[in-house]
Amino acid sequence: EAGVTQFPSHSVIEKGQTVTLRCDPISGHDNLYWYRRVMGKEIKFLLHFVKESKQDESGMPNNRFLAERTGGTYSTLKVQPAELEDSGVYFCASSRSNQETQYFGPGTRLLVL
Amino acid sequence: KNEVEQSPQNLTAQEGEFITINCSYSVGISALHWLQQHPGGGIVSLFMLSSGKKKHGRLIATINIQEKHSSLHITASHPRDSAVYICAVSLGDTGNQFYFGTGTSLTVIP
């Protein structure tokens, strides 16, 4: 069984540009989570999808962040326009049910210059 | 203040030593998770605990619900155990998202 995959692994962009991160969860996992770790801080929750619906987006920092999961398969997280403080590692995780453990992707390292 | 506190932040040990990493949390939880991240690697789930103790190989995780405290022990540590160990809790609400500690960076010296 393939694990959670994320693309790209690294992204370096300039302030004001747009970046789209992609997450492919484990097949059959309805729950998909986005998390972020900024430098020196703990990993923090961004949002949670159940299938294609946003269950909880209380962790999204502001309206420059847009997450989608059309069709309930892969998800994208778009940052537009990117700011310096958006730099960090963005993790995606998936689980079959919300009571089971989550499987994490390798993360996307985003650097905004 | 973070809901999850870990200690120590950094830990260096000699190969073969017994290692303990501690985690305290301040909220009611449905489960506590210990995660591992090797340098340059992804995050791997080691344990999911709601009570008692679990063991997997040289790793042992315990939780005391009343004291809101968990420990991760590594017996006979080895350099390949060098990694960041992260404690996370899930609250059992509909979302079940994780709340993370800052992690403990462990280096085991041969």
PDB file of C-alpha atoms in Angstrom:
ATOM      1  CA  GLU A   1       0.000   0.000   0.000  1.00  0.00           C
ATOM      2  CA  ALA A   2       1.446   3.358  -1.039  1.00  0.00           C
ATOM      3  CA  GLY A   3       1.842   5.922   1.692  1.00  0.00           C
ATOM      4  CA  VAL A   4       0.838   9.552   1.743  1.00  0.00           C
ATOM      5  CA  THR A   5       2.688  11.488  -0.915  1.00  0.00           C
ATOM      6  CA  GLN A   6       3.260  15.209  -1.220  1.00  0.00           C
ATOM      7  CA  PHE A   7       4.444  17.363  -4.072  1.00  0.00           C
ATOM      8  CA  PRO A   8       6.685  19.232  -4.396  1.00  0.00           C
ATOM      9  CA  SER A   9       9.198  18.202  -1.773  1.00  0.00           C
ATOM     10  CA  HIS A  10      10.695  21.689  -1.789  1.00  0.00           C
ATOM     11  CA  SER A  11       9.549  25.042  -3.108  1.00  0.00           C
ATOM     12  CA  VAL A  12      11.368  28.351  -3.093  1.00  0.00           C
ATOM     13  CA  ILE A  13       9.334  31.347  -4.201  1.00  0.00           C
ATOM     14  CA  GLU A  14       9.412  35.097  -3.874  1.00  0.00           C
ATOM     15  CA  LYS A  15       7.084  37.094  -1.710  1.00  0.00           C
ATOM     16  CA  GLY A  16       3.890  37.817  -3.585  1.00  0.00           C
ATOM     17  CA  GLN A  17       4.014  34.733  -5.762  1.00  0.00           C
ATOM     18  CA  THR A  18       1.573  31.848  -5.660  1.00  0.00           C
ATOM     19  CA  VAL A  19       2.390  28.293  -4.685  1.00  0.00           C
ATOM     20  CA  THR A  20       0.212  25.194  -4.771  1.00  0.00           C
ATOM     21  CA  LEU A  21       1.017  22.181  -2.663  1.00  0.00           C
ATOM     22  CA  ARG A  22      -0.464  18.788  -3.381  1.00  0.00           C
ATOM     23  CA  CYS A  23      -1.223  15.838  -1.130  1.00  0.00           C
ATOM     24  CA  ASP A  24      -2.248  12.363  -2.216  1.00  0.00           C
ATOM     25  CA  PRO A  25      -3.604  10.426   0.763  1.00  0.00           C
ATOM     26  CA  ILE A  26      -3.580   6.687   1.185  1.00  0.00           C
ATOM     27  CA  SER A  27      -6.253   5.162  -1.008  1.00  0.00           C
ATOM     28  CA  GLY A  28      -9.508   4.713   0.881  1.00  0.00           C
ATOM     29  CA  HIS A  29      -8.687   7.249   3.568  1.00  0.00           C
ATOM     30  CA  ASP A  30     -11.598   9.654   3.852  1.00  0.00           C
ATOM     31  CA  ASN A  31      -9.892  11.915   6.384  1.00  0.00           C
ATOM     32  CA  LEU A  32      -7.184  14.260   5.189  1.00  0.00           C
ATOM     33  CA  TYR A  33      -5.385  16.774   7.389  1.00  0.00           C
ATOM     34  CA  TRP A  34      -3.032  19.639   6.606  1.00  0.00           C
ATOM     35  CA  TYR A  35      -0.500  20.755   9.206  1.00  0.00           C
ATOM     36  CA  ARG A  36       2.344  23.255   9.197  1.00  0.00           C
ATOM     37  CA  ARG A  37       5.553  23.703  11.145  1.00  0.00           C
ATOM     38  CA  VAL A  38       7.188  27.093  11.050  1.00  0.00           C
ATOM     39  CA  MET A  39      10.808  27.487  12.128  1.00  0.00           C
ATOM     40  CA  GLY A  40      11.364  26.636  15.771  1.00  0.00           C
ATOM     41  CA  LYS A  41       7.726  26.052  16.573  1.00  0.00           C
ATOM     42  CA  GLU A  42       5.558  22.999  17.022  1.00  0.00           C
ATOM     43  CA  ILE A  43       3.517  21.536  14.202  1.00  0.00           C
ATOM     44  CA  LYS A  44       0.106  23.141  14.040  1.00  0.00           C
ATOM     45  CA  PHE A  45      -3.173  22.051  12.533  1.00  0.00           C
ATOM     46  CA  LEU A  46      -4.473  23.886   9.475  1.00  0.00           C
ATOM     47  CA  LEU A  47      -7.565  22.027   8.322  1.00  0.00           C
ATOM     48  CA  HIS A  48      -9.355  18.713   8.019  1.00  0.00           C
ATOM     49  CA  PHE A  49     -11.285  17.218   5.123  1.00  0.00           C
ATOM     50  CA  VAL A  50     -13.729  14.364   5.305  1.00  0.00           C
ATOM     51  CA  LYS A  51     -13.965  13.211   1.738  1.00  0.00           C
ATOM     52  CA  GLU A  52     -14.453  16.420  -0.240  1.00  0.00           C
ATOM     53  CA  SER A  53     -15.943  18.450   2.600  1.00  0.00           C
ATOM     54  CA  LYS A  54     -14.059  20.772   4.917  1.00  0.00           C
ATOM     55  CA  GLN A  55     -14.764  19.429   8.396  1.00  0.00           C
ATOM     56  CA  ASP A  56     -12.695  22.003  10.243  1.00  0.00           C
ATOM     57  CA  GLU A  57     -10.632  24.863   8.851  1.00  0.00           C
ATOM     58  CA  SER A  58     -10.136  26.685  12.124  1.00  0.00           C
ATOM     59  CA  GLY A  59      -6.352  26.475  11.824  1.00  0.00           C
ATOM     60  CA  MET A  60      -6.080  28.275   8.493  1.00  0.00           C
ATOM     61  CA  PRO A  61      -4.072  31.424   9.209  1.00  0.00           C
ATOM     62  CA  ASN A  62      -5.849  33.791   6.823  1.00  0.00           C
ATOM     63  CA  ASN A  63      -7.642  34.058   3.519  1.00  0.00           C
ATOM     64  CA  ARG A  64      -4.415  33.812   1.539  1.00  0.00           C
ATOM     65  CA  PHE A  65      -4.654  30.065   2.109  1.00  0.00           C
ATOM     66  CA  LEU A  66      -7.127  28.007   0.076  1.00  0.00           C
ATOM     67  CA  ALA A  67      -7.482  24.256   0.376  1.00  0.00           C
ATOM     68  CA  GLU A  68      -9.498  22.020  -1.894  1.00  0.00           C
ATOM     69  CA  ARG A  69     -10.214  18.337  -2.196  1.00  0.00           C
ATOM     70  CA  THR A  70     -12.336  17.980  -5.277  1.00  0.00           C
ATOM     71  CA  GLY A  71     -13.656  14.452  -5.692  1.00  0.00           C
ATOM     72  CA  GLY A  72     -12.467  13.481  -2.247  1.00  0.00           C
ATOM     73  CA  THR A  73      -9.142  12.118  -3.420  1.00  0.00           C
ATOM     74  CA  TYR A  74      -6.076  14.332  -3.539  1.00  0.00           C
ATOM     75  CA  SER A  75      -5.977  17.761  -1.935  1.00  0.00           C
ATOM     76  CA  THR A  76      -4.293  21.007  -2.839  1.00  0.00           C
ATOM     77  CA  LEU A  77      -3.265  23.874  -0.606  1.00  0.00           C
ATOM     78  CA  LYS A  78      -2.724  27.148  -2.398  1.00  0.00           C
ATOM     79  CA  VAL A  79      -0.993  30.159  -0.883  1.00  0.00           C
ATOM     80  CA  GLN A  80      -1.694  33.396  -2.745  1.00  0.00           C
ATOM     81  CA  PRO A  81       0.053  35.759  -2.385  1.00  0.00           C
ATOM     82  CA  ALA A  82       2.812  34.175  -0.339  1.00  0.00           C
ATOM     83  CA  GLU A  83       4.368  36.124   2.525  1.00  0.00           C
ATOM     84  CA  LEU A  84       7.682  35.599   4.305  1.00  0.00           C
ATOM     85  CA  GLU A  85       5.980  34.159   7.396  1.00  0.00           C
ATOM     86  CA  ASP A  86       4.446  31.378   5.302  1.00  0.00           C
ATOM     87  CA  SER A  87       7.829  29.657   5.152  1.00  0.00           C
ATOM     88  CA  GLY A  88       7.852  26.300   6.863  1.00  0.00           C
ATOM     89  CA  VAL A  89       7.156  22.633   6.340  1.00  0.00           C
ATOM     90  CA  TYR A  90       3.654  21.691   5.292  1.00  0.00           C
ATOM     91  CA  PHE A  91       2.587  18.182   6.227  1.00  0.00           C
ATOM     92  CA  CYS A  92      -0.376  16.236   5.025  1.00  0.00           C
ATOM     93  CA  ALA A  93      -1.796  13.244   6.887  1.00  0.00           C
ATOM     94  CA  SER A  94      -4.629  10.841   6.229  1.00  0.00           C
ATOM     95  CA  SER A  95      -6.644   8.307   8.162  1.00  0.00           C
ATOM     96  CA  ARG A  96      -9.400   5.858   7.363  1.00  0.00           C
ATOM     97  CA  SER A  97     -11.600   7.105  10.179  1.00  0.00           C
ATOM     98  CA  ASN A  98     -11.146  10.009  12.563  1.00  0.00           C
ATOM     99  CA  GLN A  99     -10.568   7.582  15.444  1.00  0.00           C
ATOM    100  CA  GLU A 100      -7.625   5.849  13.815  1.00  0.00           C
ATOM    101  CA  THR A 101      -4.039   6.941  13.696  1.00  0.00           C
ATOM    102  CA  GLN A 102      -2.934   9.340  11.012  1.00  0.00           C
ATOM    103  CA  TYR A 103      -0.294   8.563   8.398  1.00  0.00           C
ATOM    104  CA  PHE A 104       1.915  11.466   7.478  1.00  0.00           C
ATOM    105  CA  GLY A 105       3.410  12.491   4.194  1.00  0.00           C
ATOM    106  CA  PRO A 106       7.051  13.559   3.911  1.00  0.00           C
ATOM    107  CA  GLY A 107       6.141  17.241   3.915  1.00  0.00           C
ATOM    108  CA  THR A 108       6.726  20.121   1.538  1.00  0.00           C
ATOM    109  CA  ARG A 109       9.445  22.562   2.574  1.00  0.00           C
ATOM    110  CA  LEU A 110       8.350  26.039   1.516  1.00  0.00           C
ATOM    111  CA  LEU A 111      10.710  28.980   1.559  1.00  0.00           C
ATOM    112  CA  VAL A 112       9.377  32.425   0.743  1.00  0.00           C
ATOM    113  CA  LEU A 113      12.090  34.984  -0.003  1.00  0.00           C
TER     114      LEU A 113
ATOM    115  CA  LYS B   1       0.871  28.232  26.072  1.00  0.00           C
ATOM    116  CA  ASN B   2       0.966  25.010  24.115  1.00  0.00           C
ATOM    117  CA  GLU B   3      -1.445  22.278  25.117  1.00  0.00           C
ATOM    118  CA  VAL B   4       1.392  19.741  24.898  1.00  0.00           C
ATOM    119  CA  GLU B   5       4.762  20.140  26.577  1.00  0.00           C
ATOM    120  CA  GLN B   6       7.727  17.854  25.990  1.00  0.00           C
ATOM    121  CA  SER B   7      11.020  17.467  27.792  1.00  0.00           C
ATOM    122  CA  PRO B   8      13.838  17.482  27.258  1.00  0.00           C
ATOM    123  CA  GLN B   9      14.076  19.543  24.094  1.00  0.00           C
ATOM    124  CA  ASN B  10      17.433  17.999  23.211  1.00  0.00           C
ATOM    125  CA  LEU B  11      19.002  14.782  24.435  1.00  0.00           C
ATOM    126  CA  THR B  12      22.363  13.181  23.764  1.00  0.00           C
ATOM    127  CA  ALA B  13      23.033   9.646  24.945  1.00  0.00           C
ATOM    128  CA  GLN B  14      25.702   7.010  24.624  1.00  0.00           C
ATOM    129  CA  GLU B  15      24.829   3.857  22.727  1.00  0.00           C
ATOM    130  CA  GLY B  16      23.226   1.344  25.064  1.00  0.00           C
ATOM    131  CA  GLU B  17      21.773   3.877  27.478  1.00  0.00           C
ATOM    132  CA  PHE B  18      18.154   3.823  28.635  1.00  0.00           C
ATOM    133  CA  ILE B  19      16.326   6.915  27.391  1.00  0.00           C
ATOM    134  CA  THR B  20      13.181   8.586  28.651  1.00  0.00           C
ATOM    135  CA  ILE B  21      11.271  11.391  26.943  1.00  0.00           C
ATOM    136  CA  ASN B  22       8.392  13.010  28.780  1.00  0.00           C
ATOM    137  CA  CYS B  23       5.171  14.574  27.603  1.00  0.00           C
ATOM    138  CA  SER B  24       2.586  16.495  29.608  1.00  0.00           C
ATOM    139  CA  TYR B  25      -0.699  17.814  28.324  1.00  0.00           C
ATOM    140  CA  SER B  26      -3.293  20.157  29.720  1.00  0.00           C
ATOM    141  CA  VAL B  27      -6.513  19.109  28.007  1.00  0.00           C
ATOM    142  CA  GLY B  28      -8.805  16.106  28.044  1.00  0.00           C
ATOM    143  CA  ILE B  29      -7.760  13.741  25.309  1.00  0.00           C
ATOM    144  CA  SER B  30      -9.031  10.689  23.512  1.00  0.00           C
ATOM    145  CA  ALA B  31      -5.564   9.463  22.591  1.00  0.00           C
ATOM    146  CA  LEU B  32      -1.904  10.345  22.809  1.00  0.00           C
ATOM    147  CA  HIS B  33       0.486   9.650  19.962  1.00  0.00           C
ATOM    148  CA  TRP B  34       4.250   9.272  19.832  1.00  0.00           C
ATOM    149  CA  LEU B  35       5.754  10.081  16.461  1.00  0.00           C
ATOM    150  CA  GLN B  36       9.266   9.808  15.087  1.00  0.00           C
ATOM    151  CA  GLN B  37      10.992  11.857  12.427  1.00  0.00           C
ATOM    152  CA  HIS B  38      14.462  10.927  11.227  1.00  0.00           C
ATOM    153  CA  PRO B  39      16.641  13.685   9.748  1.00  0.00           C
ATOM    154  CA  GLY B  40      15.368  14.422   6.274  1.00  0.00           C
ATOM    155  CA  GLY B  41      12.619  11.868   6.688  1.00  0.00           C
ATOM    156  CA  GLY B  42       8.884  11.830   7.119  1.00  0.00           C
ATOM    157  CA  ILE B  43       6.873  11.497  10.307  1.00  0.00           C
ATOM    158  CA  VAL B  44       6.123   7.966  11.417  1.00  0.00           C
ATOM    159  CA  SER B  45       3.597   6.973  14.036  1.00  0.00           C
ATOM    160  CA  LEU B  46       5.144   4.860  16.796  1.00  0.00           C
ATOM    161  CA  PHE B  47       2.309   4.496  19.288  1.00  0.00           C
ATOM    162  CA  MET B  48      -1.281   5.510  19.833  1.00  0.00           C
ATOM    163  CA  LEU B  49      -2.234   5.298  23.507  1.00  0.00           C
ATOM    164  CA  SER B  50      -5.387   5.906  25.470  1.00  0.00           C
ATOM    165  CA  SER B  51      -4.371   4.079  28.644  1.00  0.00           C
ATOM    166  CA  GLY B  52      -1.691   1.893  30.183  1.00  0.00           C
ATOM    167  CA  LYS B  53       1.403   0.857  28.341  1.00  0.00           C
ATOM    168  CA  LYS B  54       2.451  -0.350  24.898  1.00  0.00           C
ATOM    169  CA  LYS B  55       5.688  -1.983  23.788  1.00  0.00           C
ATOM    170  CA  HIS B  56       7.196  -2.398  20.372  1.00  0.00           C
ATOM    171  CA  GLY B  57      10.682  -3.815  20.217  1.00  0.00           C
ATOM    172  CA  ARG B  58      12.949  -1.592  22.308  1.00  0.00           C
ATOM    173  CA  LEU B  59      10.345   1.143  22.566  1.00  0.00           C
ATOM    174  CA  ILE B  60       7.896   1.416  25.442  1.00  0.00           C
ATOM    175  CA  ALA B  61       5.223   4.087  25.833  1.00  0.00           C
ATOM    176  CA  THR B  62       3.224   4.684  28.985  1.00  0.00           C
ATOM    177  CA  ILE B  63       0.422   7.051  29.829  1.00  0.00           C
ATOM    178  CA  ASN B  64      -1.114   8.214  33.104  1.00  0.00           C
ATOM    179  CA  ILE B  65      -4.491   9.736  32.302  1.00  0.00           C
ATOM    180  CA  GLN B  66      -5.044  11.137  35.796  1.00  0.00           C
ATOM    181  CA  GLU B  67      -1.711  12.960  35.780  1.00  0.00           C
ATOM    182  CA  LYS B  68      -1.986  13.904  32.084  1.00  0.00           C
ATOM    183  CA  HIS B  69       1.487  12.566  31.464  1.00  0.00           C
ATOM    184  CA  SER B  70       3.136  10.141  29.084  1.00  0.00           C
ATOM    185  CA  SER B  71       6.659   8.801  28.715  1.00  0.00           C
ATOM    186  CA  LEU B  72       8.489   7.216  25.824  1.00  0.00           C
ATOM    187  CA  HIS B  73      11.318   4.903  26.807  1.00  0.00           C
ATOM    188  CA  ILE B  74      14.027   3.483  24.578  1.00  0.00           C
ATOM    189  CA  THR B  75      15.987   0.555  25.962  1.00  0.00           C
ATOM    190  CA  ALA B  76      19.506  -0.306  24.759  1.00  0.00           C
ATOM    191  CA  SER B  77      19.624   2.809  22.589  1.00  0.00           C
ATOM    192  CA  HIS B  78      21.344   2.659  19.214  1.00  0.00           C
ATOM    193  CA  PRO B  79      22.610   5.379  16.869  1.00  0.00           C
ATOM    194  CA  ARG B  80      19.785   4.574  14.455  1.00  0.00           C
ATOM    195  CA  ASP B  81      17.376   5.768  17.170  1.00  0.00           C
ATOM    196  CA  SER B  82      18.671   9.294  16.561  1.00  0.00           C
ATOM    197  CA  ALA B  83      15.636  11.267  15.473  1.00  0.00           C
ATOM    198  CA  VAL B  84      13.116  13.826  16.639  1.00  0.00           C
ATOM    199  CA  TYR B  85      10.416  12.288  18.818  1.00  0.00           C
ATOM    200  CA  ILE B  86       7.131  14.148  18.877  1.00  0.00           C
ATOM    201  CA  CYS B  87       4.260  13.812  21.302  1.00  0.00           C
ATOM    202  CA  ALA B  88       0.810  14.677  19.992  1.00  0.00           C
ATOM    203  CA  VAL B  89      -2.696  14.421  21.428  1.00  0.00           C
ATOM    204  CA  SER B  90      -6.077  14.115  19.824  1.00  0.00           C
ATOM    205  CA  LEU B  91      -9.135  15.397  21.620  1.00  0.00           C
ATOM    206  CA  GLY B  92     -11.712  12.985  20.320  1.00  0.00           C
ATOM    207  CA  ASP B  93     -13.938  15.636  18.860  1.00  0.00           C
ATOM    208  CA  THR B  94     -15.334  15.157  15.393  1.00  0.00           C
ATOM    209  CA  GLY B  95     -12.160  16.312  13.740  1.00  0.00           C
ATOM    210  CA  ASN B  96      -9.622  14.476  15.848  1.00  0.00           C
ATOM    211  CA  GLN B  97      -6.810  16.694  14.656  1.00  0.00           C
ATOM    212  CA  PHE B  98      -3.496  16.428  16.438  1.00  0.00           C
ATOM    213  CA  TYR B  99      -2.028  18.957  18.844  1.00  0.00           C
ATOM    214  CA  PHE B 100       1.730  18.631  18.878  1.00  0.00           C
ATOM    215  CA  GLY B 101       4.581  19.120  21.297  1.00  0.00           C
ATOM    216  CA  THR B 102       7.712  20.827  20.059  1.00  0.00           C
ATOM    217  CA  GLY B 103       9.597  17.560  19.804  1.00  0.00           C
ATOM    218  CA  THR B 104      12.672  16.075  21.448  1.00  0.00           C
ATOM    219  CA  SER B 105      15.801  15.832  19.336  1.00  0.00           C
ATOM    220  CA  LEU B 106      17.663  12.655  20.313  1.00  0.00           C
ATOM    221  CA  THR B 107      21.238  11.905  19.314  1.00  0.00           C
ATOM    222  CA  VAL B 108      22.714   8.543  20.239  1.00  0.00           C
ATOM    223  CA  ILE B 109      26.489   8.464  20.034  1.00  0.00           C
ATOM    224  CA  PRO B 110      28.264   5.190  19.182  1.00  0.00           C
TER     225      PRO B 110
END
